[in-house]
Amino acid sequence: MKNSFYVNNVRFGLIILLYAVLFQPTNAQYFGRNKPAYKVFNFKVYRTPHFDIYYYLKNDSALNKLAQLSEQWYAIHQQSFRDTFKTRNPIIFYNNFSDFQQTTAISDDISVGTGGVTEPLKDRVVLPIAASFAQTDHVLGHELVHAFQFHSLLKTDSGSLNSLRNLPIWMVEGMAEYFSLGSIDANTSMWMRDAIVNNDFPTIDAMTNSYRYFPYRYGQCLLAMIGKTWGDSILVPLFRATAKLGYQEAMKRQLGYDERIISGMWRSALVNHYQKYLDVALTIPVGKKILFSKNAGDMNLSPALSPDGNYVIFLSEKDVFTYDLYLADAHTGKIIRKLSSTVHHNEIDDFNFVESAGTWSPDGKQFVFTIFANGRNKLMLVNVKRGRITGQYEIPGVPSFSNPAWSPADYNIAVSGMVEGKNSIYLFDLKTKQTTQLTNDNYSYFIPSWSSDGKYLAFATDNPIISSQPIDPKGSTNIGVINMENKAMKIYAIFPGASNLNPEFS
């Protein structure tokens, strides 16, 4: 799946989890910039039957929910692996991603987009609380699959790191995704459809020996096909046999066919599935491609159109060393100038490019984007015409936030902010530097977006229509809308045939 921009492109996000420990040389050392550490975390330990949960969260209800999720995933994965932890496994929760980046449990840098880490030698699962209940639930389930994988191999008499190195990353990560998401996943389906449309579907051997094919998505799809064909009970024996013998011999012994036949079965199954949905007219991208590898980078992310539609600001690794912020002509794709860079601005530790590049001022003269600096998120203001940084702002009381959205009517910036395990919508006034919290309950609110006149603020939420309805752990979301005049909020269900989505407030 190539990453390019079309004028009407809709951005999608990926949860990218860290699994690099096993594939580094044994004498590899951490080098480069020191990992930033800006605060001391006073961890406490909450013990459950199977986990020591390390936390500094003050929200007891959120802590209890995390403990409940951990034990639920343990019960699910224990049935798959037929394995039991003899001692409690440590899980380290950080309150937000900015704190997570400072972890000393893992020596490597924590890059933007890393959802969690499982350290195999010390059994530690490390992750931040995510923007929504469903995201945290998924990442926790994913990482605990790794904990069971490592336990089943390293805690046996015959287990060793060498057996782990026999495992292709698509099997390790694909199993974690399949066991935590299942076989029906819109994100993976998007990747597979793209591969079929562009006739770029790998064999298992190609997927094993090339970094071109994202192991999470392709691995999840392959293991789902194997599970649906031979039964899910074959997957853990296949995993263990691969650790001992390599995937090619393991497939022959466990599935009865070699890699080439399994690859053919996998491709045929997907072609047969997607062909009935592939209208030729629908496979041709709509709109004009403006930013792609020939005039920008291979990864071009988080486009933000100017209010008049003439310019676009985006993040790209065009200059190889880091992701930088660029201004381009939205009609021709010609890059006009670089606006900001972590290389040239030492006060920036990183860009929050997974969530959004930023937001334009109503007059199109300024641009605000989110950065990581000094252990917290900050808003950075840049003069677009001159390409100069003109301001840097903390949001009081909100150390971690994303998705800034500038009101068309004033100087209010809406953000999705994480405080004590709760994601809420906040307003930050660039003139007065005052913060206003707009939502405040046990649900998650994220990705704010203004109406064109600034009278309404919409956002995604796991807040259900019916107050007695529980949060859907699989990630179903609704749309919330706040009337900014009286601060009344309404929630609208998103489903086929939903009507009356035009907000009317009493």
mmCIF file of N, CA, C and O in Angstrom, residues 352-429:
data_model
loop_
_atom_site.group_PDB
_atom_site.id
_atom_site.type_symbol
_atom_site.label_atom_id
_atom_site.label_comp_id
_atom_site.label_asym_id
_atom_site.label_seq_id
_atom_site.Cartn_x
_atom_site.Cartn_y
_atom_site.Cartn_z
ATOM 1 N N ASN A 352 3.616 14.726 16.573
ATOM 2 C CA ASN A 352 2.526 13.771 16.806
ATOM 3 C C ASN A 352 1.845 13.496 15.472
ATOM 4 O O ASN A 352 0.671 13.814 15.271
ATOM 5 N N PHE A 353 2.584 12.891 14.541
ATOM 6 C CA PHE A 353 2.093 12.792 13.173
ATOM 7 C C PHE A 353 1.038 11.716 12.972
ATOM 8 O O PHE A 353 0.346 11.709 11.952
ATOM 9 N N VAL A 354 0.901 10.771 13.914
ATOM 10 C CA VAL A 354 -0.097 9.718 13.731
ATOM 11 C C VAL A 354 -1.505 10.288 13.835
ATOM 12 O O VAL A 354 -2.423 9.878 13.124
ATOM 13 N N GLU A 355 -1.706 11.253 14.725
ATOM 14 C CA GLU A 355 -3.044 11.781 14.950
ATOM 15 C C GLU A 355 -3.436 12.819 13.898
ATOM 16 O O GLU A 355 -4.461 12.711 13.248
ATOM 17 N N SER A 356 -2.637 13.874 13.749
ATOM 18 C CA SER A 356 -2.934 14.894 12.747
ATOM 19 C C SER A 356 -1.746 15.824 12.625
ATOM 20 O O SER A 356 -0.985 16.008 13.574
ATOM 21 N N ALA A 357 -1.601 16.421 11.446
ATOM 22 C CA ALA A 357 -0.504 17.366 11.243
ATOM 23 C C ALA A 357 -0.767 18.653 11.998
ATOM 24 O O ALA A 357 0.131 19.271 12.535
ATOM 25 N N GLY A 358 -2.005 19.098 12.035
ATOM 26 C CA GLY A 358 -2.325 20.333 12.720
ATOM 27 C C GLY A 358 -3.546 21.001 12.135
ATOM 28 O O GLY A 358 -4.362 20.375 11.458
ATOM 29 N N THR A 359 -3.665 22.315 12.374
ATOM 30 C CA THR A 359 -4.875 23.040 12.003
ATOM 31 C C THR A 359 -4.544 24.475 11.612
ATOM 32 O O THR A 359 -3.691 25.117 12.241
ATOM 33 N N TRP A 360 -5.185 24.969 10.585
ATOM 34 C CA TRP A 360 -4.979 26.327 10.089
ATOM 35 C C TRP A 360 -5.803 27.340 10.888
ATOM 36 O O TRP A 360 -6.890 27.029 11.370
ATOM 37 N N SER A 361 -5.278 28.567 10.970
ATOM 38 C CA SER A 361 -6.082 29.666 11.502
ATOM 39 C C SER A 361 -7.148 30.021 10.465
ATOM 40 O O SER A 361 -6.986 29.732 9.271
ATOM 41 N N PRO A 362 -8.270 30.615 10.885
ATOM 42 C CA PRO A 362 -9.344 30.935 9.930
ATOM 43 C C PRO A 362 -8.901 31.808 8.761
ATOM 44 O O PRO A 362 -9.432 31.684 7.654
ATOM 45 N N ASP A 363 -7.900 32.695 8.992
ATOM 46 C CA ASP A 363 -7.442 33.565 7.904
ATOM 47 C C ASP A 363 -6.352 32.920 7.050
ATOM 48 O O ASP A 363 -5.875 33.531 6.079
ATOM 49 N N GLY A 364 -5.935 31.698 7.392
ATOM 50 C CA GLY A 364 -4.938 30.991 6.595
ATOM 51 C C GLY A 364 -3.520 31.506 6.750
ATOM 52 O O GLY A 364 -2.630 31.086 5.998
ATOM 53 N N LYS A 365 -3.269 32.349 7.740
ATOM 54 C CA LYS A 365 -1.930 32.918 7.903
ATOM 55 C C LYS A 365 -1.071 32.129 8.896
ATOM 56 O O LYS A 365 0.161 32.231 8.866
ATOM 57 N N GLN A 366 -1.721 31.394 9.779
ATOM 58 C CA GLN A 366 -0.980 30.674 10.806
ATOM 59 C C GLN A 366 -1.399 29.207 10.832
ATOM 60 O O GLN A 366 -2.462 28.839 10.336
ATOM 61 N N PHE A 367 -0.544 28.399 11.431
ATOM 62 C CA PHE A 367 -0.803 26.961 11.517
ATOM 63 C C PHE A 367 -0.357 26.468 12.872
ATOM 64 O O PHE A 367 0.735 26.804 13.345
ATOM 65 N N VAL A 368 -1.191 25.685 13.535
ATOM 66 C CA VAL A 368 -0.875 25.123 14.845
ATOM 67 C C VAL A 368 -0.759 23.611 14.717
ATOM 68 O O VAL A 368 -1.610 22.971 14.085
ATOM 69 N N PHE A 369 0.283 23.023 15.302
ATOM 70 C CA PHE A 369 0.432 21.575 15.277
ATOM 71 C C PHE A 369 0.922 21.100 16.642
ATOM 72 O O PHE A 369 1.375 21.895 17.482
ATOM 73 N N THR A 370 0.814 19.800 16.870
ATOM 74 C CA THR A 370 1.152 19.210 18.162
ATOM 75 C C THR A 370 2.551 18.630 18.127
ATOM 76 O O THR A 370 2.911 17.923 17.188
ATOM 77 N N ILE A 371 3.318 18.916 19.165
ATOM 78 C CA ILE A 371 4.665 18.375 19.280
ATOM 79 C C ILE A 371 4.827 17.685 20.638
ATOM 80 O O ILE A 371 4.013 17.873 21.553
ATOM 81 N N PHE A 372 5.881 16.878 20.758
ATOM 82 C CA PHE A 372 6.313 16.357 22.044
ATOM 83 C C PHE A 372 7.541 17.165 22.463
ATOM 84 O O PHE A 372 8.513 17.270 21.716
ATOM 85 N N ALA A 373 7.485 17.735 23.660
ATOM 86 C CA ALA A 373 8.614 18.519 24.151
ATOM 87 C C ALA A 373 8.606 18.508 25.676
ATOM 88 O O ALA A 373 7.571 18.734 26.306
ATOM 89 N N ASN A 374 9.769 18.207 26.253
ATOM 90 C CA ASN A 374 9.924 18.219 27.708
ATOM 91 C C ASN A 374 8.916 17.331 28.426
ATOM 92 O O ASN A 374 8.385 17.669 29.484
ATOM 93 N N GLY A 375 8.630 16.185 27.820
ATOM 94 C CA GLY A 375 7.802 15.206 28.487
ATOM 95 C C GLY A 375 6.313 15.447 28.428
ATOM 96 O O GLY A 375 5.554 14.799 29.159
ATOM 97 N N ARG A 376 5.858 16.326 27.548
ATOM 98 C CA ARG A 376 4.426 16.566 27.411
ATOM 99 C C ARG A 376 4.139 17.088 26.009
ATOM 100 O O ARG A 376 5.056 17.456 25.263
ATOM 101 N N ASN A 377 2.869 17.085 25.659
ATOM 102 C CA ASN A 377 2.473 17.673 24.383
ATOM 103 C C ASN A 377 2.403 19.194 24.500
ATOM 104 O O ASN A 377 2.054 19.734 25.556
ATOM 105 N N LYS A 378 2.726 19.855 23.411
ATOM 106 C CA LYS A 378 2.595 21.308 23.338
ATOM 107 C C LYS A 378 2.048 21.682 21.969
ATOM 108 O O LYS A 378 2.198 20.939 21.001
ATOM 109 N N LEU A 379 1.413 22.846 21.927
ATOM 110 C CA LEU A 379 0.988 23.425 20.648
ATOM 111 C C LEU A 379 2.096 24.329 20.141
ATOM 112 O O LEU A 379 2.638 25.141 20.895
ATOM 113 N N MET A 380 2.441 24.188 18.864
ATOM 114 C CA MET A 380 3.431 25.074 18.260
ATOM 115 C C MET A 380 2.768 25.861 17.146
ATOM 116 O O MET A 380 2.064 25.300 16.303
ATOM 117 N N LEU A 381 2.964 27.172 17.163
ATOM 118 C CA LEU A 381 2.350 28.088 16.201
ATOM 119 C C LEU A 381 3.405 28.558 15.209
ATOM 120 O O LEU A 381 4.485 28.987 15.597
ATOM 121 N N VAL A 382 3.096 28.446 13.910
ATOM 122 C CA VAL A 382 4.039 28.846 12.878
ATOM 123 C C VAL A 382 3.381 29.843 11.929
ATOM 124 O O VAL A 382 2.197 29.731 11.604
ATOM 125 N N ASN A 383 4.143 30.858 11.533
ATOM 126 C CA ASN A 383 3.719 31.799 10.505
ATOM 127 C C ASN A 383 3.944 31.126 9.150
ATOM 128 O O ASN A 383 5.088 30.834 8.776
ATOM 129 N N VAL A 384 2.858 30.847 8.433
ATOM 130 C CA VAL A 384 2.957 30.050 7.214
ATOM 131 C C VAL A 384 3.746 30.771 6.131
ATOM 132 O O VAL A 384 4.583 30.168 5.445
ATOM 133 N N LYS A 385 3.531 32.059 5.955
ATOM 134 C CA LYS A 385 4.190 32.801 4.878
ATOM 135 C C LYS A 385 5.692 32.873 5.095
ATOM 136 O O LYS A 385 6.482 32.705 4.151
ATOM 137 N N ARG A 386 6.116 33.097 6.332
ATOM 138 C CA ARG A 386 7.542 33.243 6.614
ATOM 139 C C ARG A 386 8.196 31.928 7.018
ATOM 140 O O ARG A 386 9.425 31.823 7.036
ATOM 141 N N GLY A 387 7.390 30.951 7.399
ATOM 142 C CA GLY A 387 7.935 29.682 7.832
ATOM 143 C C GLY A 387 8.668 29.775 9.154
ATOM 144 O O GLY A 387 9.625 29.043 9.401
ATOM 145 N N ARG A 388 8.201 30.663 10.041
ATOM 146 C CA ARG A 388 8.863 30.885 11.322
ATOM 147 C C ARG A 388 7.961 30.478 12.480
ATOM 148 O O ARG A 388 6.757 30.725 12.459
ATOM 149 N N ILE A 389 8.583 29.865 13.496
ATOM 150 C CA ILE A 389 7.862 29.522 14.714
ATOM 151 C C ILE A 389 7.597 30.806 15.496
ATOM 152 O O ILE A 389 8.524 31.574 15.794
ATOM 153 N N THR A 390 6.349 31.060 15.832
ATOM 154 C CA THR A 390 5.998 32.294 16.535
ATOM 155 C C THR A 390 5.478 32.056 17.947
ATOM 156 O O THR A 390 5.257 33.018 18.685
ATOM 157 N N GLY A 391 5.263 30.809 18.331
ATOM 158 C CA GLY A 391 4.775 30.568 19.684
ATOM 159 C C GLY A 391 4.754 29.091 20.018
ATOM 160 O O GLY A 391 4.658 28.233 19.136
ATOM 161 N N GLN A 392 4.880 28.792 21.308
ATOM 162 C CA GLN A 392 4.802 27.428 21.797
ATOM 163 C C GLN A 392 3.995 27.453 23.096
ATOM 164 O O GLN A 392 4.300 28.243 23.993
ATOM 165 N N TYR A 393 2.986 26.595 23.191
ATOM 166 C CA TYR A 393 2.041 26.698 24.293
ATOM 167 C C TYR A 393 1.782 25.342 24.946
ATOM 168 O O TYR A 393 1.519 24.356 24.257
ATOM 169 N N GLU A 394 1.843 25.319 26.267
ATOM 170 C CA GLU A 394 1.308 24.203 27.022
ATOM 171 C C GLU A 394 -0.179 24.461 27.257
ATOM 172 O O GLU A 394 -0.616 25.615 27.317
ATOM 173 N N ILE A 395 -0.958 23.397 27.378
ATOM 174 C CA ILE A 395 -2.357 23.542 27.746
ATOM 175 C C ILE A 395 -2.460 23.213 29.231
ATOM 176 O O ILE A 395 -2.256 22.052 29.622
ATOM 177 N N PRO A 396 -2.732 24.178 30.073
ATOM 178 C CA PRO A 396 -2.737 23.958 31.521
ATOM 179 C C PRO A 396 -3.651 22.806 31.930
ATOM 180 O O PRO A 396 -4.819 22.747 31.537
ATOM 181 N N GLY A 397 -3.086 21.881 32.693
ATOM 182 C CA GLY A 397 -3.856 20.756 33.195
ATOM 183 C C GLY A 397 -4.036 19.618 32.223
ATOM 184 O O GLY A 397 -4.655 18.606 32.558
ATOM 185 N N VAL A 398 -3.505 19.755 30.992
ATOM 186 C CA VAL A 398 -3.680 18.712 29.975
ATOM 187 C C VAL A 398 -2.292 18.369 29.407
ATOM 188 O O VAL A 398 -1.848 18.961 28.419
ATOM 189 N N PRO A 399 -1.596 17.406 30.002
ATOM 190 C CA PRO A 399 -0.224 17.119 29.566
ATOM 191 C C PRO A 399 -0.134 16.360 28.249
ATOM 192 O O PRO A 399 0.903 16.373 27.598
ATOM 193 N N SER A 400 -1.221 15.684 27.856
ATOM 194 C CA SER A 400 -1.191 14.882 26.633
ATOM 195 C C SER A 400 -2.458 15.149 25.834
ATOM 196 O O SER A 400 -3.569 15.011 26.346
ATOM 197 N N PHE A 401 -2.293 15.553 24.567
ATOM 198 C CA PHE A 401 -3.462 15.850 23.742
ATOM 199 C C PHE A 401 -3.128 15.646 22.271
ATOM 200 O O PHE A 401 -1.960 15.502 21.893
ATOM 201 N N SER A 402 -4.155 15.637 21.436
ATOM 202 C CA SER A 402 -3.968 15.424 19.992
ATOM 203 C C SER A 402 -5.119 16.062 19.235
ATOM 204 O O SER A 402 -6.065 16.593 19.821
ATOM 205 N N ASN A 403 -5.034 15.989 17.909
ATOM 206 C CA ASN A 403 -6.091 16.450 17.002
ATOM 207 C C ASN A 403 -6.541 17.887 17.245
ATOM 208 O O ASN A 403 -7.726 18.157 17.448
ATOM 209 N N PRO A 404 -5.620 18.854 17.237
ATOM 210 C CA PRO A 404 -6.052 20.247 17.420
ATOM 211 C C PRO A 404 -6.946 20.705 16.274
ATOM 212 O O PRO A 404 -6.721 20.348 15.112
ATOM 213 N N ALA A 405 -7.975 21.476 16.604
ATOM 214 C CA ALA A 405 -8.900 22.019 15.601
ATOM 215 C C ALA A 405 -9.200 23.469 15.963
ATOM 216 O O ALA A 405 -9.757 23.750 17.027
ATOM 217 N N TRP A 406 -8.819 24.393 15.068
ATOM 218 C CA TRP A 406 -8.958 25.837 15.309
ATOM 219 C C TRP A 406 -10.372 26.276 14.947
ATOM 220 O O TRP A 406 -10.855 26.045 13.837
ATOM 221 N N SER A 407 -11.048 26.943 15.882
ATOM 222 C CA SER A 407 -12.407 27.417 15.637
ATOM 223 C C SER A 407 -12.423 28.459 14.531
ATOM 224 O O SER A 407 -11.586 29.372 14.519
ATOM 225 N N PRO A 408 -13.372 28.370 13.597
ATOM 226 C CA PRO A 408 -13.478 29.391 12.549
ATOM 227 C C PRO A 408 -13.934 30.744 13.082
ATOM 228 O O PRO A 408 -13.827 31.749 12.380
ATOM 229 N N ALA A 409 -14.428 30.774 14.338
ATOM 230 C CA ALA A 409 -15.042 31.987 14.854
ATOM 231 C C ALA A 409 -14.150 32.794 15.796
ATOM 232 O O ALA A 409 -14.405 33.978 16.015
ATOM 233 N N ASP A 410 -13.111 32.165 16.376
ATOM 234 C CA ASP A 410 -12.304 32.880 17.371
ATOM 235 C C ASP A 410 -10.934 32.216 17.502
ATOM 236 O O ASP A 410 -10.478 31.539 16.575
ATOM 237 N N TYR A 411 -10.305 32.411 18.654
ATOM 238 C CA TYR A 411 -8.963 31.879 18.872
ATOM 239 C C TYR A 411 -8.963 30.594 19.705
ATOM 240 O O TYR A 411 -7.939 30.220 20.275
ATOM 241 N N ASN A 412 -10.097 29.914 19.804
ATOM 242 C CA ASN A 412 -10.179 28.680 20.549
ATOM 243 C C ASN A 412 -9.655 27.502 19.724
ATOM 244 O O ASN A 412 -10.046 27.321 18.570
ATOM 245 N N ILE A 413 -8.784 26.713 20.339
ATOM 246 C CA ILE A 413 -8.289 25.482 19.741
ATOM 247 C C ILE A 413 -8.926 24.319 20.499
ATOM 248 O O ILE A 413 -8.758 24.204 21.723
ATOM 249 N N ALA A 414 -9.675 23.469 19.820
ATOM 250 C CA ALA A 414 -10.237 22.275 20.443
ATOM 251 C C ALA A 414 -9.237 21.138 20.308
ATOM 252 O O ALA A 414 -8.633 20.946 19.256
ATOM 253 N N VAL A 415 -9.054 20.379 21.388
ATOM 254 C CA VAL A 415 -8.149 19.225 21.363
ATOM 255 C C VAL A 415 -8.816 18.064 22.085
ATOM 256 O O VAL A 415 -9.748 18.238 22.872
ATOM 257 N N SER A 416 -8.310 16.887 21.802
ATOM 258 C CA SER A 416 -8.679 15.685 22.544
ATOM 259 C C SER A 416 -7.589 15.460 23.580
ATOM 260 O O SER A 416 -6.453 15.139 23.226
ATOM 261 N N GLY A 417 -7.917 15.638 24.864
ATOM 262 C CA GLY A 417 -6.898 15.608 25.902
ATOM 263 C C GLY A 417 -7.039 14.435 26.854
ATOM 264 O O GLY A 417 -8.146 14.066 27.247
ATOM 265 N N MET A 418 -5.896 13.848 27.229
ATOM 266 C CA MET A 418 -5.863 12.710 28.138
ATOM 267 C C MET A 418 -5.416 13.167 29.523
ATOM 268 O O MET A 418 -4.315 13.689 29.693
ATOM 269 N N VAL A 419 -6.294 12.984 30.517
ATOM 270 C CA VAL A 419 -5.988 13.323 31.901
ATOM 271 C C VAL A 419 -6.460 12.186 32.794
ATOM 272 O O VAL A 419 -7.647 11.857 32.800
ATOM 273 N N GLU A 420 -5.533 11.570 33.512
ATOM 274 C CA GLU A 420 -5.861 10.502 34.458
ATOM 275 C C GLU A 420 -6.694 9.388 33.831
ATOM 276 O O GLU A 420 -7.696 8.932 34.389
ATOM 277 N N GLY A 421 -6.283 8.970 32.647
ATOM 278 C CA GLY A 421 -6.940 7.840 32.004
ATOM 279 C C GLY A 421 -8.236 8.161 31.305
ATOM 280 O O GLY A 421 -8.901 7.256 30.789
ATOM 281 N N LYS A 422 -8.627 9.427 31.265
ATOM 282 C CA LYS A 422 -9.865 9.822 30.591
ATOM 283 C C LYS A 422 -9.551 10.762 29.435
ATOM 284 O O LYS A 422 -8.815 11.736 29.598
ATOM 285 N N ASN A 423 -10.115 10.482 28.277
ATOM 286 C CA ASN A 423 -9.921 11.330 27.112
ATOM 287 C C ASN A 423 -11.145 12.227 26.951
ATOM 288 O O ASN A 423 -12.261 11.739 26.776
ATOM 289 N N SER A 424 -10.939 13.533 27.019
ATOM 290 C CA SER A 424 -12.036 14.498 26.962
ATOM 291 C C SER A 424 -11.710 15.578 25.942
ATOM 292 O O SER A 424 -10.587 15.698 25.468
ATOM 293 N N ILE A 425 -12.721 16.377 25.618
ATOM 294 C CA ILE A 425 -12.533 17.506 24.706
ATOM 295 C C ILE A 425 -12.287 18.769 25.523
ATOM 296 O O ILE A 425 -13.059 19.094 26.436
ATOM 297 N N TYR A 426 -11.212 19.469 25.186
ATOM 298 C CA TYR A 426 -10.850 20.713 25.859
ATOM 299 C C TYR A 426 -10.754 21.837 24.834
ATOM 300 O O TYR A 426 -10.451 21.607 23.656
ATOM 301 N N LEU A 427 -10.993 23.062 25.308
ATOM 302 C CA LEU A 427 -10.752 24.260 24.515
ATOM 303 C C LEU A 427 -9.578 25.018 25.118
ATOM 304 O O LEU A 427 -9.504 25.187 26.343
ATOM 305 N N PHE A 428 -8.676 25.464 24.256
ATOM 306 C CA PHE A 428 -7.569 26.308 24.694
ATOM 307 C C PHE A 428 -7.629 27.610 23.916
ATOM 308 O O PHE A 428 -7.616 27.612 22.678
ATOM 309 N N ASP A 429 -7.738 28.741 24.640
ATOM 310 C CA ASP A 429 -7.812 30.059 24.016
ATOM 311 C C ASP A 429 -6.397 30.603 23.827
ATOM 312 O O ASP A 429 -5.674 30.832 24.803
#
